[in-house]
XYZ file of C-alpha atoms in Angstrom:
728
model
C -89.032 -91.219 -31.396
C -87.135 -91.630 -34.400
C -83.659 -89.398 -35.097
C -83.747 -87.098 -37.292
C -82.397 -87.709 -40.822
C -78.365 -86.303 -40.577
C -77.771 -82.789 -42.680
C -75.147 -81.165 -44.497
C -74.453 -77.864 -45.481
C -72.567 -77.340 -49.046
C -69.706 -76.103 -47.361
C -69.490 -79.226 -45.856
C -70.360 -81.298 -49.381
C -67.527 -79.990 -50.922
C -65.090 -81.425 -48.438
C -66.366 -84.445 -47.931
C -66.161 -84.197 -52.393
C -62.686 -82.380 -52.267
C -64.202 -79.744 -54.705
C -64.991 -76.133 -53.820
C -68.019 -74.547 -52.832
C -68.761 -72.911 -56.416
C -68.287 -76.785 -58.169
C -71.064 -77.095 -55.673
C -73.428 -74.577 -56.966
C -72.933 -75.845 -60.165
C -74.046 -79.047 -59.728
C -76.988 -78.155 -57.627
C -78.022 -75.640 -61.121
C -76.955 -78.644 -63.772
C -77.660 -82.114 -62.656
C -81.487 -82.231 -61.841
C -81.368 -85.362 -59.647
C -78.948 -83.411 -57.179
C -80.696 -83.887 -53.613
C -83.371 -81.663 -53.182
C -83.260 -79.382 -49.624
C -84.710 -81.313 -46.994
C -83.498 -78.124 -44.532
C -82.605 -74.780 -43.861
C -83.326 -72.175 -45.523
C -83.685 -71.039 -49.496
C -80.452 -68.602 -48.504
C -78.539 -71.426 -46.562
C -79.938 -74.752 -47.421
C -79.145 -78.246 -46.040
C -79.254 -81.381 -47.212
C -79.378 -84.934 -46.503
C -76.208 -86.178 -45.809
C -77.136 -90.236 -46.760
C -78.508 -88.651 -50.100
C -75.507 -86.387 -51.031
C -73.138 -89.518 -50.690
C -75.726 -92.146 -52.588
C -75.728 -88.993 -55.354
C -72.275 -88.531 -54.910
C -70.571 -92.547 -54.901
C -73.022 -92.894 -58.503
C -71.061 -90.022 -59.971
C -67.786 -92.154 -58.798
C -66.087 -89.001 -55.894
C -64.928 -91.106 -53.074
C -64.999 -88.714 -48.938
C -61.889 -86.342 -49.984
C -62.413 -85.268 -46.402
C -59.639 -84.748 -44.121
C -60.025 -87.774 -40.913
C -59.724 -83.866 -39.039
C -63.376 -82.613 -41.540
C -65.053 -86.344 -41.245
C -64.548 -85.582 -37.247
C -65.669 -81.713 -36.933
C -68.414 -83.255 -39.575
C -69.478 -86.115 -37.292
C -69.650 -83.534 -34.052
C -72.161 -80.955 -35.513
C -74.211 -83.967 -37.405
C -74.415 -85.123 -33.351
C -75.211 -82.584 -31.629
C -78.459 -82.088 -34.710
C -79.739 -85.205 -33.454
C -78.829 -84.476 -29.601
C -75.401 -86.591 -28.767
C -74.701 -88.245 -25.619
C -71.025 -87.682 -24.996
C -70.027 -85.537 -22.789
C -67.272 -83.033 -24.365
C -65.327 -84.181 -21.476
C -65.223 -87.754 -22.393
C -64.200 -87.272 -26.275
C -61.153 -85.070 -24.337
C -60.128 -87.607 -23.056
C -60.650 -90.629 -25.212
C -58.144 -88.465 -27.195
C -55.296 -88.295 -24.748
C -56.015 -92.206 -24.560
C -55.907 -92.858 -28.227
C -52.800 -91.435 -28.561
C -50.924 -93.608 -26.754
C -52.222 -96.473 -28.621
C -50.728 -97.758 -31.577
C -51.982 -96.929 -35.082
C -52.552 -101.164 -35.592
C -54.664 -100.744 -31.613
C -56.333 -97.684 -33.842
C -57.324 -99.130 -36.713
C -58.306 -102.212 -34.460
C -61.002 -99.629 -33.051
C -62.652 -98.430 -35.932
C -63.965 -101.831 -37.110
C -65.478 -103.121 -33.454
C -69.678 -102.795 -34.540
C -70.952 -100.492 -32.080
C -72.313 -101.770 -28.888
C -68.020 -103.177 -28.754
C -66.782 -99.406 -29.606
C -69.075 -97.614 -27.647
C -67.559 -99.999 -24.051
C -63.556 -99.842 -25.980
C -64.403 -96.216 -25.859
C -65.494 -95.356 -22.486
C -62.843 -97.851 -21.118
C -60.340 -96.336 -22.906
C -61.724 -92.320 -21.379
C -61.977 -93.645 -17.972
C -58.129 -95.192 -17.625
C -57.232 -91.046 -17.788
C -60.383 -90.008 -15.981
C -58.183 -88.067 -13.486
C -56.327 -85.629 -16.191
C -59.164 -83.243 -17.027
C -60.243 -80.393 -14.599
C -63.899 -81.222 -13.484
C -64.500 -84.052 -15.660
C -67.824 -85.621 -16.107
C -68.384 -89.357 -15.987
C -68.169 -90.319 -19.095
C -71.251 -91.951 -21.380
C -70.966 -92.707 -24.542
C -73.895 -94.100 -25.928
C -74.157 -96.780 -30.157
C -75.711 -93.024 -30.785
C -72.515 -92.063 -30.451
C -69.905 -94.253 -32.826
C -70.014 -92.639 -35.550
C -68.286 -89.875 -33.255
C -65.772 -92.353 -31.694
C -64.615 -93.884 -35.128
C -63.482 -90.448 -36.599
C -62.170 -89.884 -33.197
C -59.694 -92.742 -33.643
C -59.460 -91.960 -37.339
C -58.732 -88.797 -36.810
C -55.490 -89.445 -33.673
C -54.638 -91.912 -36.100
C -54.094 -90.379 -39.207
C -53.415 -86.741 -37.917
C -51.915 -87.202 -34.184
C -54.105 -85.736 -31.056
C -53.952 -82.090 -31.174
C -55.216 -82.706 -34.471
C -58.186 -84.447 -33.280
C -57.621 -81.777 -29.687
C -58.285 -78.901 -31.925
C -61.481 -80.059 -33.376
C -63.173 -81.494 -30.028
C -62.062 -77.741 -28.840
C -63.341 -75.429 -31.906
C -66.745 -76.822 -31.272
C -66.881 -76.762 -27.055
C -66.093 -73.445 -27.974
C -68.448 -72.471 -29.986
C -71.548 -74.258 -28.374
C -70.380 -72.297 -25.028
C -70.546 -69.069 -27.279
C -67.206 -67.855 -25.667
C -65.654 -64.918 -26.637
C -62.056 -63.657 -26.296
C -60.239 -67.089 -26.316
C -57.037 -66.455 -28.358
C -54.026 -69.451 -29.044
C -50.311 -66.711 -28.186
C -49.038 -67.598 -32.097
C -46.490 -69.692 -31.370
C -42.890 -67.391 -32.036
C -44.590 -65.446 -29.633
C -44.739 -67.996 -26.481
C -41.351 -69.321 -27.864
C -39.950 -65.107 -27.027
C -41.600 -65.081 -23.992
C -40.293 -68.361 -22.428
C -37.075 -67.385 -23.665
C -37.178 -64.517 -21.501
C -37.124 -65.863 -18.489
C -32.966 -66.268 -17.341
C -31.654 -70.248 -16.376
C -33.402 -73.232 -16.926
C -37.321 -72.758 -14.590
C -38.401 -75.928 -13.590
C -42.105 -74.897 -12.000
C -43.829 -72.616 -14.147
C -47.687 -71.406 -13.496
C -49.713 -69.357 -16.178
C -52.413 -68.175 -14.466
C -54.446 -67.454 -17.846
C -53.785 -70.140 -19.738
C -55.954 -70.665 -22.576
C -54.883 -73.251 -24.904
C -51.453 -74.042 -22.713
C -49.497 -72.829 -25.111
C -46.917 -70.437 -22.817
C -46.712 -74.127 -20.736
C -45.836 -75.408 -23.760
C -43.871 -73.152 -24.852
C -41.780 -73.150 -21.224
C -41.755 -77.247 -21.330
C -39.971 -77.012 -24.763
C -37.112 -74.977 -22.426
C -37.040 -77.823 -19.677
C -39.554 -77.027 -17.344
C -41.410 -80.090 -15.964
C -44.100 -78.973 -13.536
C -46.460 -77.229 -15.306
C -49.468 -75.243 -13.344
C -52.315 -73.255 -15.759
C -55.728 -72.493 -14.346
C -58.526 -70.590 -17.263
C -61.724 -69.269 -16.517
C -63.226 -70.719 -19.369
C -63.444 -74.484 -18.416
C -63.124 -76.101 -22.052
C -60.205 -73.869 -22.310
C -58.861 -75.897 -19.027
C -59.599 -79.211 -20.192
C -57.628 -78.175 -24.090
C -54.419 -77.166 -21.869
C -54.786 -80.370 -19.868
C -54.804 -82.486 -22.226
C -52.572 -80.792 -24.727
C -49.966 -80.383 -22.048
C -50.030 -84.387 -21.593
C -50.352 -85.495 -25.547
C -46.786 -83.104 -25.884
C -45.337 -83.172 -22.172
C -45.690 -86.835 -20.798
C -42.975 -86.719 -18.851
C -44.050 -83.295 -17.325
C -46.434 -83.376 -14.183
C -49.126 -81.377 -15.454
C -51.904 -79.640 -13.477
C -54.286 -76.840 -14.828
C -57.736 -76.191 -13.273
C -61.012 -74.030 -14.031
C -61.343 -70.942 -12.512
C -60.709 -66.775 -11.954
C -57.885 -66.555 -10.932
C -57.937 -63.085 -9.933
C -61.513 -63.850 -7.576
C -60.353 -67.972 -6.329
C -56.884 -68.540 -7.168
C -56.003 -72.288 -6.994
C -53.212 -72.570 -5.872
C -53.023 -70.192 -3.303
C -50.133 -71.373 -2.149
C -47.265 -72.089 -5.156
C -44.208 -70.275 -5.457
C -42.425 -71.056 -8.899
C -40.009 -70.281 -10.441
C -41.351 -68.297 -13.372
C -45.165 -66.884 -14.046
C -45.751 -66.743 -18.091
C -49.274 -64.819 -18.870
C -50.845 -62.932 -21.432
C -53.983 -62.336 -20.069
C -57.196 -60.974 -21.230
C -57.185 -56.748 -21.515
C -59.253 -54.325 -20.450
C -61.680 -56.271 -17.665
C -63.367 -53.328 -15.593
C -65.050 -56.032 -13.823
C -62.139 -58.223 -12.103
C -62.991 -58.051 -8.397
C -61.704 -54.421 -7.937
C -64.073 -54.173 -4.645
C -63.833 -57.399 -3.385
C -60.311 -58.059 -3.574
C -59.758 -54.420 -1.939
C -57.951 -56.202 0.607
C -56.604 -58.501 -1.204
C -52.183 -59.474 0.078
C -51.179 -59.677 -2.966
C -51.808 -56.072 -3.939
C -47.840 -55.367 -2.447
C -46.903 -52.268 -4.757
C -50.309 -50.836 -4.426
C -53.699 -51.272 -5.108
C -54.742 -51.317 -8.606
C -57.355 -49.055 -9.999
C -60.716 -50.989 -11.358
C -59.257 -49.373 -14.806
C -55.776 -51.173 -14.791
C -56.885 -55.441 -14.512
C -53.313 -55.565 -15.920
C -51.411 -53.965 -13.232
C -53.981 -57.095 -11.265
C -52.157 -59.445 -12.847
C -48.680 -58.247 -12.597
C -48.683 -58.540 -8.774
C -50.594 -61.539 -9.088
C -47.570 -63.033 -11.351
C -45.324 -61.285 -8.631
C -46.955 -62.592 -5.718
C -46.834 -66.095 -7.506
C -42.977 -66.307 -7.757
C -39.431 -67.046 -5.375
C -37.522 -64.984 -4.763
C -35.712 -64.032 -7.171
C -38.041 -65.534 -9.579
C -38.996 -63.703 -13.275
C -42.194 -63.261 -14.697
C -42.653 -62.662 -18.745
C -46.210 -60.897 -19.396
C -47.840 -59.735 -22.709
C -49.919 -56.439 -22.092
C -51.018 -53.793 -24.125
C -49.592 -50.231 -24.513
C -51.854 -48.545 -22.236
C -50.463 -50.571 -19.214
C -46.833 -48.332 -18.982
C -49.039 -44.727 -19.159
C -52.536 -44.004 -17.924
C -52.340 -42.071 -15.266
C -54.555 -44.206 -13.120
C -51.429 -46.740 -12.967
C -49.573 -44.782 -12.133
C -48.562 -45.272 -8.168
C -48.705 -48.734 -8.745
C -45.954 -48.562 -11.894
C -44.047 -46.579 -9.139
C -43.368 -48.106 -6.991
C -42.737 -51.905 -9.434
C -39.630 -49.479 -10.348
C -38.862 -47.806 -7.335
C -38.825 -51.896 -5.371
C -36.953 -52.998 -8.758
C -39.708 -55.478 -9.211
C -40.034 -54.117 -13.308
C -36.744 -54.789 -15.163
C -37.517 -54.853 -18.843
C -40.366 -53.218 -20.911
C -40.359 -54.767 -24.950
C -42.959 -53.027 -27.706
C -43.484 -54.942 -29.820
C -44.604 -54.473 -33.284
C -48.702 -55.143 -34.319
C -49.919 -57.993 -35.579
C -47.648 -60.072 -33.408
C -51.128 -61.113 -31.386
C -54.643 -60.162 -30.631
C -55.754 -57.184 -30.977
C -53.277 -57.164 -34.601
C -54.308 -53.461 -34.667
C -52.474 -52.519 -31.961
C -48.280 -52.748 -30.435
C -48.567 -54.571 -27.925
C -45.771 -54.462 -25.368
C -44.093 -57.407 -23.095
C -42.952 -57.430 -19.447
C -40.152 -58.726 -17.858
C -40.089 -58.415 -13.832
C -38.454 -60.364 -11.131
C -39.200 -60.649 -8.013
C -36.948 -58.930 -5.117
C -35.234 -60.894 -3.092
C -33.892 -60.386 0.528
C -30.872 -58.917 0.795
C -30.256 -59.039 -3.205
C -28.640 -56.775 -5.157
C -29.650 -52.549 -6.019
C -30.890 -52.719 -9.704
C -30.503 -48.877 -10.495
C -31.851 -49.149 -13.953
C -34.347 -51.078 -16.543
C -34.184 -52.343 -19.785
C -36.467 -50.892 -22.673
C -36.702 -52.282 -25.527
C -38.395 -51.047 -29.587
C -38.860 -53.934 -31.513
C -41.784 -52.277 -33.634
C -39.614 -50.777 -36.168
C -39.003 -54.715 -37.284
C -41.957 -54.482 -39.083
C -43.533 -56.967 -41.173
C -42.177 -60.120 -42.876
C -43.834 -59.044 -45.726
C -41.308 -55.916 -45.544
C -38.680 -56.997 -44.151
C -35.803 -54.707 -43.433
C -37.746 -52.870 -40.611
C -41.028 -51.953 -42.304
C -44.113 -51.972 -40.139
C -46.747 -54.663 -40.613
C -49.968 -53.033 -42.751
C -53.174 -53.027 -41.865
C -55.983 -54.726 -43.445
C -56.052 -58.403 -41.912
C -57.917 -59.505 -39.893
C -56.857 -63.469 -39.202
C -55.389 -63.418 -36.371
C -52.477 -66.118 -37.676
C -51.756 -64.474 -40.781
C -51.102 -61.325 -39.726
C -49.079 -63.455 -37.202
C -46.771 -65.353 -38.959
C -46.390 -61.670 -41.061
C -43.879 -60.018 -37.895
C -40.555 -61.069 -38.699
C -40.433 -62.677 -35.893
C -36.080 -64.050 -36.377
C -35.649 -60.204 -36.078
C -38.193 -59.082 -33.460
C -36.941 -62.222 -31.720
C -32.858 -61.790 -32.379
C -33.324 -57.857 -30.930
C -35.096 -58.312 -27.854
C -33.404 -61.546 -26.644
C -30.032 -59.309 -28.188
C -30.660 -56.368 -25.664
C -31.878 -58.308 -22.485
C -29.237 -60.938 -22.542
C -26.288 -58.345 -22.672
C -28.391 -55.970 -19.572
C -28.737 -59.310 -17.915
C -25.214 -59.544 -18.006
C -24.100 -56.435 -16.573
C -27.302 -53.630 -15.943
C -24.574 -51.400 -15.081
C -22.478 -51.586 -18.418
C -25.257 -51.317 -20.815
C -24.416 -49.767 -24.224
C -28.088 -50.270 -25.707
C -28.521 -50.029 -29.201
C -29.731 -45.829 -30.474
C -33.659 -46.266 -31.322
C -33.820 -49.572 -30.145
C -32.933 -51.041 -26.983
C -31.857 -48.643 -23.981
C -31.506 -48.982 -20.132
C -32.650 -45.984 -18.339
C -31.790 -45.304 -14.367
C -34.951 -45.674 -11.244
C -34.207 -42.126 -10.271
C -35.021 -40.750 -14.049
C -38.586 -42.648 -14.589
C -40.104 -41.918 -11.394
C -41.656 -38.394 -12.696
C -45.322 -37.142 -12.123
C -45.971 -39.661 -14.906
C -43.851 -42.933 -14.733
C -44.555 -43.859 -18.581
C -42.944 -46.621 -19.122
C -43.338 -46.564 -22.825
C -40.277 -48.266 -25.107
C -41.088 -45.962 -28.078
C -40.917 -42.711 -26.464
C -37.235 -43.901 -23.745
C -35.517 -45.152 -26.493
C -36.134 -42.352 -28.759
C -33.576 -39.381 -26.926
C -30.552 -42.778 -27.257
C -31.126 -42.048 -30.884
C -28.713 -38.929 -30.454
C -25.687 -40.805 -29.261
C -25.620 -41.813 -33.141
C -22.170 -41.252 -34.879
C -23.364 -38.726 -38.153
C -20.570 -39.567 -40.451
C -21.501 -43.648 -39.243
C -25.216 -43.027 -39.661
C -24.716 -41.275 -43.372
C -22.396 -43.869 -44.300
C -25.190 -46.655 -43.572
C -28.068 -44.576 -45.599
C -25.536 -44.392 -48.769
C -24.984 -47.607 -48.701
C -28.970 -48.869 -48.201
C -29.750 -46.206 -50.547
C -27.518 -47.582 -53.108
C -28.795 -51.805 -52.738
C -31.973 -50.072 -53.164
C -31.112 -48.283 -56.572
C -30.276 -51.804 -57.632
C -33.123 -54.023 -55.924
C -35.267 -50.870 -57.957
C -33.739 -51.734 -62.137
C -33.901 -56.004 -60.967
C -37.726 -54.950 -59.972
C -38.035 -52.964 -63.360
C -36.316 -56.504 -65.382
C -38.908 -58.855 -63.522
C -41.773 -56.101 -64.337
C -40.685 -55.983 -67.916
C -41.578 -59.696 -68.374
C -43.801 -60.135 -71.484
C -44.129 -63.992 -72.353
C -47.920 -64.655 -71.922
C -51.043 -63.535 -74.435
C -55.153 -63.754 -73.949
C -56.718 -67.433 -73.947
C -58.906 -66.081 -75.899
C -62.961 -65.343 -75.627
C -63.505 -67.144 -73.422
C -61.294 -68.377 -69.710
C -59.614 -71.965 -70.700
C -60.557 -75.118 -68.795
C -59.166 -78.217 -67.568
C -58.973 -81.471 -65.694
C -58.332 -81.777 -62.569
C -57.328 -84.343 -59.748
C -57.273 -84.293 -56.640
C -53.251 -83.996 -54.626
C -54.823 -87.235 -52.926
C -55.544 -88.307 -56.392
C -52.217 -87.904 -57.447
C -50.648 -89.434 -54.893
C -52.060 -92.729 -54.878
C -50.945 -92.770 -58.604
C -48.074 -92.093 -58.098
C -47.136 -88.981 -59.881
C -46.000 -87.168 -56.153
C -45.838 -88.383 -52.355
C -47.446 -86.118 -49.905
C -45.106 -85.554 -46.757
C -45.504 -83.644 -43.454
C -43.638 -83.096 -40.107
C -45.599 -86.136 -37.712
C -45.771 -84.881 -33.798
C -44.601 -87.264 -30.956
C -47.742 -88.079 -29.949
C -48.858 -89.608 -33.171
C -47.201 -92.742 -33.190
C -48.388 -94.032 -30.926
C -45.209 -94.310 -28.922
C -42.606 -91.858 -27.727
C -39.173 -92.400 -28.664
C -35.774 -90.762 -29.067
C -37.391 -88.440 -32.337
C -35.808 -89.075 -35.572
C -32.036 -89.587 -36.803
C -32.505 -85.839 -38.528
C -33.821 -83.647 -35.424
C -30.646 -85.368 -33.804
C -28.289 -83.543 -36.289
C -30.139 -79.779 -35.128
C -30.579 -79.010 -38.853
C -32.522 -75.134 -39.176
C -36.249 -76.214 -40.123
C -38.610 -74.144 -42.928
C -41.438 -72.690 -41.457
C -44.777 -71.295 -43.086
C -43.690 -67.482 -42.487
C -40.326 -68.840 -44.025
C -42.645 -69.160 -47.076
C -44.638 -66.681 -46.493
C -42.020 -64.134 -46.585
C -39.289 -65.991 -49.560
C -36.290 -66.182 -46.550
C -34.374 -69.514 -46.342
C -35.128 -72.183 -43.168
C -35.176 -70.386 -39.718
C -36.867 -72.267 -37.336
C -36.001 -74.015 -34.532
C -35.017 -78.081 -34.316
C -35.594 -77.565 -31.153
C -38.973 -77.187 -31.238
C -39.635 -79.837 -32.635
C -38.781 -82.834 -30.389
C -39.667 -85.699 -31.334
C -41.348 -85.485 -34.527
C -40.423 -86.939 -37.440
C -39.776 -83.985 -40.083
C -39.522 -85.176 -43.283
C -35.566 -83.266 -45.229
C -36.222 -81.493 -47.614
C -35.021 -81.991 -50.869
C -33.710 -79.112 -53.985
C -37.569 -79.678 -56.203
C -39.691 -80.311 -53.224
C -42.441 -78.126 -53.296
C -43.766 -76.937 -50.134
C -47.032 -75.319 -48.992
C -48.701 -72.866 -46.277
C -50.693 -74.811 -43.577
C -52.191 -72.014 -42.582
C -54.583 -69.907 -45.150
C -54.596 -65.542 -45.883
C -51.918 -63.256 -44.689
C -49.611 -61.916 -47.465
C -46.143 -63.258 -49.472
C -46.782 -66.507 -51.643
C -48.657 -68.756 -50.028
C -45.870 -72.189 -51.895
C -42.222 -72.014 -53.164
C -39.975 -74.730 -55.186
C -37.119 -75.678 -52.592
C -34.161 -74.538 -53.853
C -30.099 -75.255 -52.683
C -30.914 -73.257 -49.265
C -33.915 -74.805 -48.092
C -32.277 -78.559 -49.114
C -31.113 -80.466 -46.056
C -33.023 -78.153 -43.412
C -36.453 -79.972 -41.215
C -40.117 -79.768 -42.554
C -41.879 -77.353 -40.292
C -45.147 -79.111 -38.870
C -47.246 -77.076 -40.619
C -46.048 -76.828 -44.281
C -47.454 -78.987 -46.723
C -44.579 -80.790 -48.579
C -45.191 -82.187 -52.230
C -42.665 -84.145 -53.921
C -43.124 -84.391 -57.630
C -41.707 -86.994 -59.480
C -39.652 -85.218 -62.192
C -40.761 -88.082 -65.076
C -44.543 -86.365 -64.559
C -45.282 -83.197 -62.410
C -42.595 -80.236 -62.854
C -42.618 -79.189 -59.958
C -43.063 -74.970 -60.769
C -46.104 -75.935 -62.744
C -47.455 -78.058 -59.755
C -46.868 -74.986 -57.125
C -47.969 -72.340 -58.771
C -51.147 -74.169 -58.870
C -51.256 -75.647 -55.621
C -50.655 -71.444 -54.452
C -53.563 -70.393 -56.460
C -55.612 -68.778 -54.579
C -59.060 -70.150 -55.260
C -57.118 -73.254 -54.680
C -56.301 -72.875 -50.903
C -60.082 -71.099 -49.966
C -62.171 -74.670 -51.838
C -59.194 -76.857 -49.830
C -59.209 -74.883 -46.645
C -62.357 -75.154 -43.111
C -61.884 -73.637 -40.388
C -63.262 -70.058 -38.967
C -60.695 -68.100 -37.231
C -57.880 -69.596 -38.949
C -58.176 -71.305 -42.361
C -56.181 -74.288 -42.115
C -55.358 -76.460 -45.914
C -55.914 -79.614 -46.423
C -53.209 -80.982 -49.130
C -54.915 -83.578 -50.776
C -58.316 -81.329 -51.406
C -55.699 -79.316 -53.451
C -56.173 -79.741 -57.383
C -53.898 -79.361 -60.109
C -54.868 -79.570 -64.276
C -54.137 -82.790 -65.844
C -51.689 -81.202 -68.453
C -48.676 -82.349 -71.024
C -45.280 -82.130 -68.700
C -44.582 -80.392 -72.144
C -46.952 -77.556 -71.423
C -46.492 -78.198 -67.731
C -43.673 -76.426 -67.890
C -44.355 -73.673 -69.853
C -46.920 -72.813 -66.914
C -43.765 -73.376 -64.714
C -41.251 -71.457 -66.182
C -44.147 -68.550 -66.253
C -44.884 -69.543 -62.050
C -40.989 -69.465 -61.970
C -41.222 -65.712 -63.262
C -44.298 -64.997 -60.715
C -42.569 -66.363 -58.271
C -38.879 -63.644 -59.120
C -40.995 -60.915 -59.100
C -42.398 -61.371 -55.712
C -39.167 -61.416 -55.045
C -37.903 -58.852 -56.676
C -40.930 -56.641 -55.238
C -40.889 -57.613 -51.379
C -36.434 -56.597 -51.820
C -36.958 -53.381 -52.692
C -39.542 -52.111 -50.183
C -37.460 -53.868 -47.427
C -34.711 -51.676 -48.155
C -37.092 -48.467 -49.056
C -38.892 -48.783 -45.693
C -35.748 -49.506 -44.325
C -33.370 -45.990 -45.949
C -36.537 -43.770 -45.492
C -36.731 -45.073 -41.932
C -32.893 -43.880 -41.058
C -33.592 -40.967 -43.170
C -36.422 -39.381 -41.142
C -34.731 -40.818 -37.529
C -31.211 -39.099 -38.911
C -33.020 -36.127 -40.099
C -35.301 -35.848 -36.494
C -32.412 -36.580 -34.703
C -29.952 -34.506 -35.677
C -27.381 -36.553 -37.281
C -28.263 -35.347 -40.827
C -28.852 -32.220 -42.991
C -30.750 -31.294 -45.379
C -29.292 -30.186 -48.696
C -29.667 -26.489 -49.498
C -29.424 -27.069 -53.031
C -32.643 -29.814 -53.164
C -34.307 -26.448 -50.814
C -33.502 -23.721 -53.399
C -34.789 -26.007 -56.403
C -38.229 -26.790 -54.720
C -38.380 -22.114 -53.811
C -37.317 -21.942 -57.035
C -40.381 -24.113 -58.728
C -42.794 -22.388 -56.544
C -43.670 -25.642 -54.561
C -44.430 -23.145 -51.384
C -47.154 -23.833 -49.445
C -47.679 -20.862 -48.934
């Protein structure tokens, strides 16, 4: 029976051609010979892939799709015709291919179909023990297109990129919900809250393995993971083997509470971001489980079941860090278990995070740090509480709050001031662990509360409530001076913002918007007008080496969050490990690799950025100054429509740098646009600074007035009364 013809959507045509979806719509209306729909509906038509490619070729449009986009498209098309390649087999193939040289991978893509299938089957079979519950690997010649695309993706973008596409596709096919990645800065914070250098680490709800990867970056060499979704368990296993080839990785697929895959494992540390609000977690069948050493969790307290599961898997003295919803700290149904965790000394700290730190984005989550009591160990008389919610978002900078309305997890998390949150949390935790009895804390931010004071009728462990009492310790004179200094800075920033907003060097284009010919960044790179650089993961190079010379010099790393909030480089070079990272130079154009959220998408590197290493989620465009103006390039590359047209994905929008388009203008005209974009950048920076200072001033004033350190002015009250501004 003949196979049905492969069909593509308008969005996929735009990715293949490297244009926006609006351009594809224009082609359909303006060109009578554009292929007619071959399926779908009037609102969502489908087009014959080969007919579309032939039409594009007749007009000189070569494919602008990245290797990962080609892989994504071929997977969907293969699924239409009932592909035989198993998901496990493709994941195994990614792992095997990541160990090959680029030359080997290129040679594989050029093999005839039958030889390619045999080659891929042998590659995947060579690492068959790596994926939990993997079925036997079977490919056939109908899978050849997917196999070629996969080898090319691993060669050009690395194993992690190919792995992400496969996992994304499998999650869609399985209709799984609630599968979200823990943001990398948050994963790093949880790993750094574990004292010392734990060697054996467990994550009983490992998802895609982000927390275990963070532990490995800090020296863990035995990584154990379990997840209820087989696709996540398989993805986690392969991902960790790609990034941590020297570590021992063991991942299993099952429900950790009901079917613990490691019943006898005692780890040095447990890191976990468990599912929240699950009522069907096994309350009845697990009522007499020996893990409930601190009390049987109520049906509504699945989070406290995960807490005790983590403690049961720790060696005496071992530590755990869990990300939990704030309700866990105060729900009445969990009071008895919370009381026992405090009384026994198992709970060591509760750290409140700003809203937007992780899914669910509208909730300020909390990190619970626990230590399994050791027989004969020291008596623990207090628990640390830290409230970092006042650190707010990166857009506000100095104590603002994350604004509502953003829908994408990666974008919202990118707006959190992670350097500020991390510094506050780790600073307080390290000082507390060094000497709990002498810990003084920071008024309104960190406070150590005695065990006796916590064991009341409600045992409410909410940090905001417990650190608020410490504000009374602030010296009124010092707070008044701090408010004064911040207010003066705010006045200066407001004047600077007024000057920036007063710039009027523009005019209307006429009766219609200007149109121009454009070229993709890939075209400009091929013509030598610019160079496109990126940080290359170690696994993408097909071998393990000592990493780049630049990395060994411990330079700071410029991240996507730095671009978003307009800060200098704040990334940790240790996180690059063996990656090859370009060194940023003055005049480089930097573009965030993940679209969405607030703040800038692009900027031009200045003296503060020069010498930093390029982060893994940033694209670097190095223009030839004789042909391209840097600010002109940054302005158009970061344009909202341009970013939208070059982005792919559903939950996370990833920018494909080669598909970004730039107008073809004379250099002198580019410079005029560049100067305008420089003013736009300055306006955004001044607005960001003024907003941050306004938020900080308001926070200090409100805290001082409610805390009793500041008194309202009598003169102001009298003036208000004379003006008849009374609520009566």
